[in-house]
Short mmCIF file of C-alpha atoms in Angstrom, two decimals:
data_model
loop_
_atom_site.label_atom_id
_atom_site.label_comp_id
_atom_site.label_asym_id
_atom_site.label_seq_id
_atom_site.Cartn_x
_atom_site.Cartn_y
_atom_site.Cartn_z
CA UNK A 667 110.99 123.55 84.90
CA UNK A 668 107.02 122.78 85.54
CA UNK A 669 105.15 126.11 85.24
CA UNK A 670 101.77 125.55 86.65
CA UNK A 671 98.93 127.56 86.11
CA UNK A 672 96.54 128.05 89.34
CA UNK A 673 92.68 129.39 89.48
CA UNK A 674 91.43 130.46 92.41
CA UNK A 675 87.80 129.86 93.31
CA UNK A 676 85.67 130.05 96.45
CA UNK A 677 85.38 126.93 99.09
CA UNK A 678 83.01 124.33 97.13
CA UNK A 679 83.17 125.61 94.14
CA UNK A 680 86.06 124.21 92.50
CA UNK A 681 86.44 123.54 88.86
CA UNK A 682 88.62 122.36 86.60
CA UNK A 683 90.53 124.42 83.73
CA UNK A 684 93.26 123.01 81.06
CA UNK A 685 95.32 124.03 79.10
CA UNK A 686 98.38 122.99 76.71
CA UNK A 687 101.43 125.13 76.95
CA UNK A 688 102.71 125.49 73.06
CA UNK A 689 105.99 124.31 72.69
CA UNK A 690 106.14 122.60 76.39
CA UNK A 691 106.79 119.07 77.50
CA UNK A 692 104.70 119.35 80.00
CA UNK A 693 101.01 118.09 78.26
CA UNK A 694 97.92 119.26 79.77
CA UNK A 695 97.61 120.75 82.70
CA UNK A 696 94.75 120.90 85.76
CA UNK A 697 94.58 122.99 88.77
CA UNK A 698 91.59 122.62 91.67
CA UNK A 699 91.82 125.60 93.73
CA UNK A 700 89.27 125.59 97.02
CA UNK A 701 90.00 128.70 99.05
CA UNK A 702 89.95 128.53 102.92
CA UNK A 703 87.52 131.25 103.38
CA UNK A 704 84.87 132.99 101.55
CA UNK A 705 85.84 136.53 102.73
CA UNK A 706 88.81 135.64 100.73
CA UNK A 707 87.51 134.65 97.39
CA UNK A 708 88.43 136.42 94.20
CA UNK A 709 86.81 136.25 90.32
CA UNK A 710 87.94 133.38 88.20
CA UNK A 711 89.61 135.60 85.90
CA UNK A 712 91.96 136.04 88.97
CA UNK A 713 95.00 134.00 87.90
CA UNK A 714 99.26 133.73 88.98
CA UNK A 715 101.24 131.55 88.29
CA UNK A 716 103.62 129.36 89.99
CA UNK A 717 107.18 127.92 88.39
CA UNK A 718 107.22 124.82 90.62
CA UNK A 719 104.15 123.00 92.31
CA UNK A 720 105.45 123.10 95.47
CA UNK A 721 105.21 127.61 95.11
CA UNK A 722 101.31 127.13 95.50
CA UNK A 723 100.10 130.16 97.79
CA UNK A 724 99.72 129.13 101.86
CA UNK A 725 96.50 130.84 101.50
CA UNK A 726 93.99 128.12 100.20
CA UNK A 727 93.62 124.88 100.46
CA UNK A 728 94.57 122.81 97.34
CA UNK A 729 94.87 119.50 95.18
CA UNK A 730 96.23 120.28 91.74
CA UNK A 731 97.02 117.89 89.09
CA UNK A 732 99.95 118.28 86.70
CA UNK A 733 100.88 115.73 84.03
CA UNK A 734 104.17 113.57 84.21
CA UNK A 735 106.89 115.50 82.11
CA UNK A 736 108.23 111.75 80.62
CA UNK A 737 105.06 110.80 79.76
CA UNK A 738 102.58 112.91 79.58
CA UNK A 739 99.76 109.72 80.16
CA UNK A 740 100.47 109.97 83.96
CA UNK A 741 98.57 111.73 85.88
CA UNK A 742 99.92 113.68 89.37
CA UNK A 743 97.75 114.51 92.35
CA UNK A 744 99.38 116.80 95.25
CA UNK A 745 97.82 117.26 98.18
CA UNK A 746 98.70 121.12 99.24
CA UNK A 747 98.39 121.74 102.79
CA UNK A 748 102.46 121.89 103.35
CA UNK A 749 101.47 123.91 106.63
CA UNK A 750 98.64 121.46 108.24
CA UNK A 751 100.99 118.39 107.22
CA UNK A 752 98.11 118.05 104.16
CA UNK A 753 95.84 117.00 106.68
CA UNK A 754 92.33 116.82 104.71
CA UNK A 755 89.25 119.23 105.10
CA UNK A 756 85.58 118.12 105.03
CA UNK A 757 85.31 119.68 101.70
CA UNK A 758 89.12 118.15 100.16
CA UNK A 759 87.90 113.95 101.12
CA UNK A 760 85.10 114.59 98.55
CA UNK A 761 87.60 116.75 96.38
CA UNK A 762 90.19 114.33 96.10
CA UNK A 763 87.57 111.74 95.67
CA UNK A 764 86.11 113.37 92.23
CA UNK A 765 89.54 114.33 91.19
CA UNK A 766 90.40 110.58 91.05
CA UNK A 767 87.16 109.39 88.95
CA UNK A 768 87.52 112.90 86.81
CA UNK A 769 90.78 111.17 85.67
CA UNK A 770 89.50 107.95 85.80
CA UNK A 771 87.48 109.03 83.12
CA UNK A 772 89.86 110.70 80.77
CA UNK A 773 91.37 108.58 78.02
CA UNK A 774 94.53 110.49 78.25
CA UNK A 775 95.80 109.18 81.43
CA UNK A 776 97.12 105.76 81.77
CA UNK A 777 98.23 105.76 85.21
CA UNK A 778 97.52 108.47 88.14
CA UNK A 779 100.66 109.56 91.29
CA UNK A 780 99.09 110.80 94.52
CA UNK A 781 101.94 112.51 96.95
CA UNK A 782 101.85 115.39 99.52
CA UNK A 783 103.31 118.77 99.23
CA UNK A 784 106.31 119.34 101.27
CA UNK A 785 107.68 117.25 104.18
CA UNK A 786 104.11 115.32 104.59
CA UNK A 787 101.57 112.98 102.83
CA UNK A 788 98.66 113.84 104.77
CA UNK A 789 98.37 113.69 108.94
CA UNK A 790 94.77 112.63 108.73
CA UNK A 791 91.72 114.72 109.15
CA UNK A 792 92.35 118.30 109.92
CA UNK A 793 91.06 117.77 113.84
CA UNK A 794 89.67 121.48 113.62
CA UNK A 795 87.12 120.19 111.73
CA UNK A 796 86.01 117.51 114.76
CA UNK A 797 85.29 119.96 117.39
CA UNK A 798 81.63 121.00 115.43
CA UNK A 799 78.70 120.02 116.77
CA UNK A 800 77.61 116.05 116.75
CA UNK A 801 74.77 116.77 114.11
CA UNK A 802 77.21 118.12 111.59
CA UNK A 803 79.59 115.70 112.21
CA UNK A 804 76.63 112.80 111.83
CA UNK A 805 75.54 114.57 108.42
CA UNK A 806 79.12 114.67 107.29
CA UNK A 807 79.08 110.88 108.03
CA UNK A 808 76.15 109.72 107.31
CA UNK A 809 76.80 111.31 103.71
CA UNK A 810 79.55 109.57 102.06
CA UNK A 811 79.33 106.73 100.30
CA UNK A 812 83.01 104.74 98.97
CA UNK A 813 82.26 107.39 95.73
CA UNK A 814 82.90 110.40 98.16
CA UNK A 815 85.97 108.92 99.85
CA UNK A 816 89.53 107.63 99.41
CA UNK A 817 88.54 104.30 99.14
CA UNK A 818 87.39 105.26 95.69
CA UNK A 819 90.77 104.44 94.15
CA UNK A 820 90.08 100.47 94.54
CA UNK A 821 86.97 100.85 91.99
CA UNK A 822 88.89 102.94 89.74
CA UNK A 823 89.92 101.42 86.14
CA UNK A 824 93.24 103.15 86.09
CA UNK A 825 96.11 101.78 88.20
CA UNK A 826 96.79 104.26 91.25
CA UNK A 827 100.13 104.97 93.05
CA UNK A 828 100.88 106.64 96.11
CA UNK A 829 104.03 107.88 97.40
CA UNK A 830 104.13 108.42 101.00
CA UNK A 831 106.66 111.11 101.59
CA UNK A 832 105.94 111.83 105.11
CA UNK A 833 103.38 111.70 108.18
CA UNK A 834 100.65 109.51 107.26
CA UNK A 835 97.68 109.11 109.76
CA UNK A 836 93.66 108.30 109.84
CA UNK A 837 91.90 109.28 106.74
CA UNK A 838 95.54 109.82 104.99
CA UNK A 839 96.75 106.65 105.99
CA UNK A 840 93.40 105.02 104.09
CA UNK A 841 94.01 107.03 101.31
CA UNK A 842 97.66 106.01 100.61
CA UNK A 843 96.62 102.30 101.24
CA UNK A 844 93.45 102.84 98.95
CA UNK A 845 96.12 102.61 95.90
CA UNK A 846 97.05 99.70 93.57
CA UNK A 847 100.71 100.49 94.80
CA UNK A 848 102.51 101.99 97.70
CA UNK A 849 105.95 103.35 97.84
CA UNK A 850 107.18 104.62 101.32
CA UNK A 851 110.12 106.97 102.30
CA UNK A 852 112.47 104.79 105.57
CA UNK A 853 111.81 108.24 107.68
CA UNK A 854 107.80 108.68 106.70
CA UNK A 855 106.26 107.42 109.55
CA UNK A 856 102.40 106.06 109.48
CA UNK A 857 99.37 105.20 112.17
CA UNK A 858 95.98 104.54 112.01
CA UNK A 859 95.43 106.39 114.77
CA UNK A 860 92.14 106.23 115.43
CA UNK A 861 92.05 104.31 118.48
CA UNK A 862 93.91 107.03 120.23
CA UNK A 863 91.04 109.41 119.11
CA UNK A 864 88.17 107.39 120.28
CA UNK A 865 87.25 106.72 117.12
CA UNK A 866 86.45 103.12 115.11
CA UNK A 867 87.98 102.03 112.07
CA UNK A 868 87.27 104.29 109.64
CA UNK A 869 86.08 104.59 106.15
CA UNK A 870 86.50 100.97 105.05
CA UNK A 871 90.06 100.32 106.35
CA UNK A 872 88.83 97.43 108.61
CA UNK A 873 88.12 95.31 105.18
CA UNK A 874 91.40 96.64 103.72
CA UNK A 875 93.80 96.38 106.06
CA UNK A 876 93.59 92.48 106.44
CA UNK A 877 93.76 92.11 102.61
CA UNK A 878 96.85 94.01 102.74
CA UNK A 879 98.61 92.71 105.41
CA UNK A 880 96.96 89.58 107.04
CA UNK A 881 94.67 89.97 110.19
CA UNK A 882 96.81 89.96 112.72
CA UNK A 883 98.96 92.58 111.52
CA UNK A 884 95.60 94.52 110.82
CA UNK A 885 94.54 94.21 114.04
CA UNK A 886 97.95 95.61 115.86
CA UNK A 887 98.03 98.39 113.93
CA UNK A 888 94.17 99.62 114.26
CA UNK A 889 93.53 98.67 118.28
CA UNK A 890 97.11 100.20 118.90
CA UNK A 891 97.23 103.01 116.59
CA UNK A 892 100.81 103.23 117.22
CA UNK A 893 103.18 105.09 114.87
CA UNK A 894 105.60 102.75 112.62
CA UNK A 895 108.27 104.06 110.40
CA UNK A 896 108.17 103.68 106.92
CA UNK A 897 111.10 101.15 107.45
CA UNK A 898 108.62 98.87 109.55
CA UNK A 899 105.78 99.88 106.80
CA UNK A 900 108.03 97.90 104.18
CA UNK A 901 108.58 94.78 106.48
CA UNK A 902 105.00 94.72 107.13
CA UNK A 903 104.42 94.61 103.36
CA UNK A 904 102.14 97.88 103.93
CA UNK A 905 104.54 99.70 100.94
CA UNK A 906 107.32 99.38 99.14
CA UNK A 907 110.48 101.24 100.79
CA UNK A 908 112.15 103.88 98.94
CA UNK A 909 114.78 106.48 99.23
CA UNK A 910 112.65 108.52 96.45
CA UNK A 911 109.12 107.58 97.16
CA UNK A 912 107.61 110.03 94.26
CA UNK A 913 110.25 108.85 91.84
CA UNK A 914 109.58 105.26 92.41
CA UNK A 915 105.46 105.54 92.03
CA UNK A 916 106.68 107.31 88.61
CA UNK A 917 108.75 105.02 87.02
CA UNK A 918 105.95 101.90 88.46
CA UNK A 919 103.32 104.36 86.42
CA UNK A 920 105.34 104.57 83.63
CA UNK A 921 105.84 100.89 83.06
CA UNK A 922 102.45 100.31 83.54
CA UNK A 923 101.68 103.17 80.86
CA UNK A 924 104.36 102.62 78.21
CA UNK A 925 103.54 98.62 78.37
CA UNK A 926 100.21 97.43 79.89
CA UNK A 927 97.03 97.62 77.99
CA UNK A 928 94.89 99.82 79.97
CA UNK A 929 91.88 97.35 78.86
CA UNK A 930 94.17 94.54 81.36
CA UNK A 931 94.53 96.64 83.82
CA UNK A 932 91.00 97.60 84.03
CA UNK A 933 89.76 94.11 83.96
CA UNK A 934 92.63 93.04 86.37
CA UNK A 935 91.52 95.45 89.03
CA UNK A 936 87.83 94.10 88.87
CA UNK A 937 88.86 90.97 89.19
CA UNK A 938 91.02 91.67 92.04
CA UNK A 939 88.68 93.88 93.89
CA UNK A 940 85.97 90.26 93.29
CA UNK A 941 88.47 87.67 94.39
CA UNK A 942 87.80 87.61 97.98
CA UNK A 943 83.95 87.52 97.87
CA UNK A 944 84.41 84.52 95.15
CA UNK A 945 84.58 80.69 95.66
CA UNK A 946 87.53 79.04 93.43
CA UNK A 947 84.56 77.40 91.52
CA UNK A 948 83.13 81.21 90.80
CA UNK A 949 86.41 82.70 90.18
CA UNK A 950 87.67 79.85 87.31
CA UNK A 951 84.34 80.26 85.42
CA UNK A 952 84.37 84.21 85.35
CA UNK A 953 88.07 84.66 84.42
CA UNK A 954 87.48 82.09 81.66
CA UNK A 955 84.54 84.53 80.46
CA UNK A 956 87.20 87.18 80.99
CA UNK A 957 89.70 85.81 78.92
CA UNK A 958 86.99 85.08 75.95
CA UNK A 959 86.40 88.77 76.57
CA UNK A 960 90.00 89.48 75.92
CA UNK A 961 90.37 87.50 73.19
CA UNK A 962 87.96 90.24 71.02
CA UNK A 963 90.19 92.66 71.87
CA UNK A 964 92.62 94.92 69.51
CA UNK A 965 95.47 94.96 72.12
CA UNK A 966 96.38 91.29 71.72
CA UNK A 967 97.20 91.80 67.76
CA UNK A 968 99.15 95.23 68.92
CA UNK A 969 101.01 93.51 71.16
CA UNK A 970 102.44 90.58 69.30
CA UNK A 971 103.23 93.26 65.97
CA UNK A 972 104.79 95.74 68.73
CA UNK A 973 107.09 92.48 70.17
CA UNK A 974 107.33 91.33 66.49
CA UNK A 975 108.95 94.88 65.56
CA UNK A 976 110.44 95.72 68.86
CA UNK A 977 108.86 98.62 69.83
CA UNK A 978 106.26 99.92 72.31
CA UNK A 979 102.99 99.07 72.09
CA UNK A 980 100.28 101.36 71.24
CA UNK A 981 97.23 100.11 72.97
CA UNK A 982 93.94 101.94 71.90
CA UNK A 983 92.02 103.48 74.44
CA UNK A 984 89.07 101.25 75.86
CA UNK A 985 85.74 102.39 75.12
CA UNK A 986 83.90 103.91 77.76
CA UNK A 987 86.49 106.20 78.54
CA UNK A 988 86.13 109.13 75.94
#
């Protein structure tokens, strides 16, 4: 059992607090709490706690973090709107967003999960939050930058994974194709929706989508914003089908955190994030300095004396990240 220990703090003023349980497997915990109104808002010191994630009160909006209970390195992210389908608030994009590079930045985690709570990964923006006036909705805009939004995930050093357990639409269907890896239930179903909004491609997903899935495919889905099942998702090559789509992005996380060097995967996602705006005769000469790069490394010597001894490797930590 996961026992998960909740703060509750008022809208915009979320924080982070850890803590490891003595004698659990569970490793260090986080909960971000942002409550839905601030009539509602109680001290810090205000605490309850919940024996499984998915017990988090109906009452405030949430994304918590708990740590893989195989291996602890693994970071995962739960969007907790079960209610509202997850669909995102103006103050959870810019949440999630700092969750991701507050992990990014911890040496601990190898490897970070991103699902929804209950039957949905996240229907898209909460449309509540559209009817305000044009001027808020222009500052909203006009103030995020990729740091602020899902997109952030592609300039991240550590390897993302989301499993897409349900409706996915708009802003949540950019946020689930944001990560290094997708993993889709057959019965999730998925749209970009925002041409049935009046709306443009939003937050980036015009330069993703084609990398993802080739133009054509890219353009069908955005100027239709039809629904697809995750079934059709898989064909497509949006995600990887899966009757477990949590499970999956674990045990992808935990390969890439029991054997990759989280210096490789690092450089690998720079690179790969570069490629497209790079001629063949830029690429070559950059992953050559890349590779000379590598060669100073400490991982290459632990990973030939881990193969020589048959065991895991224990790659050190890259600098930077402590």
């Amino acid at each position: 059992m996961t026992t998960v220990l909740l703060l509750r703090y008022p809208q915009q003023d979320y924080v982070t607090w850890r803590q490891e349980l003595a004698g659990e497997s569970t490793g260090i915990l986080i909960a971000r709490v942002a409550t839905r109104s601030q009539s509602r808002q109680t001290p810090a010191t205000n605490m309850w706690l919940a024996d499984h994630v998915t017990s988090a009160s109906d009452e405030a909006s949430i994304i918590f973090i708990t740590r893989d209970t195989e291996n602890a390195s693994i970071a995962i992210i739960t969007l907790n709107r079960p209610d509202r389908l997850n669909a995102l608030t103006p103050e959870m994009g810019p949440l999630y967003a700092a969750t991701l590079q507050e992990l990014d930045a911890d040496p601990s985690v190898r490897a970070i999960v991103v699902t929804g709570a209950g039957r949905g990964f996240c229907s898209g923006a909460d449309l509540s939050s559209l009817a305000g006036s044009t001027d808020d909705l222009l500052s909203y805009v006009r103030g995020q930058t990729v740091q602020t939004l899902p997109l952030v995930a592609l300039t991240l050093a550590t390897p993302v994974a989301t499993a897409i357990n349900g409706p996915c639409a708009g802003i949540g269907f950019v946020l689930a194709m944001s990560a290094d890896a997708r993993f889709v239930a057959s019965d999730a179903t998925l749209s970009t929706t925002f041409a049935r909004l009046g709306l443009v491609a939003e937050y980036g997903i015009a330069w993703l989508l084609p990398r993802l899935v080739g133009l054509p495919v890219a353009t069908d889905l955005l100027l239709t914003g039809r629904a697809i099942t995750g079934d059709e998702a898989a064909r497509l090559g949006l995600a990887t089908g899966s009757s477990d789509p949590v499970a999956s992005a674990l045990t992808w996380a935990r390969e890439i955190a029991t054997n990759s060097s989280p210096r490789s995967t690092a450089m690998m996602k720079r690179q790969l994030l570069q490629a497209d705006s790079l001629t063949l005769s830029d690429a070559v000469p950059k992953a050559l300095d890349a590779m000379a790069e590598a060669f100073t490394w400490p991982d290459l010597a632990e990973a030939l004396e881990a193969r020589a001894h048959k065991r895991a490797p224990q790659f050190p930590d890259p600098p930077g990240r402590d």
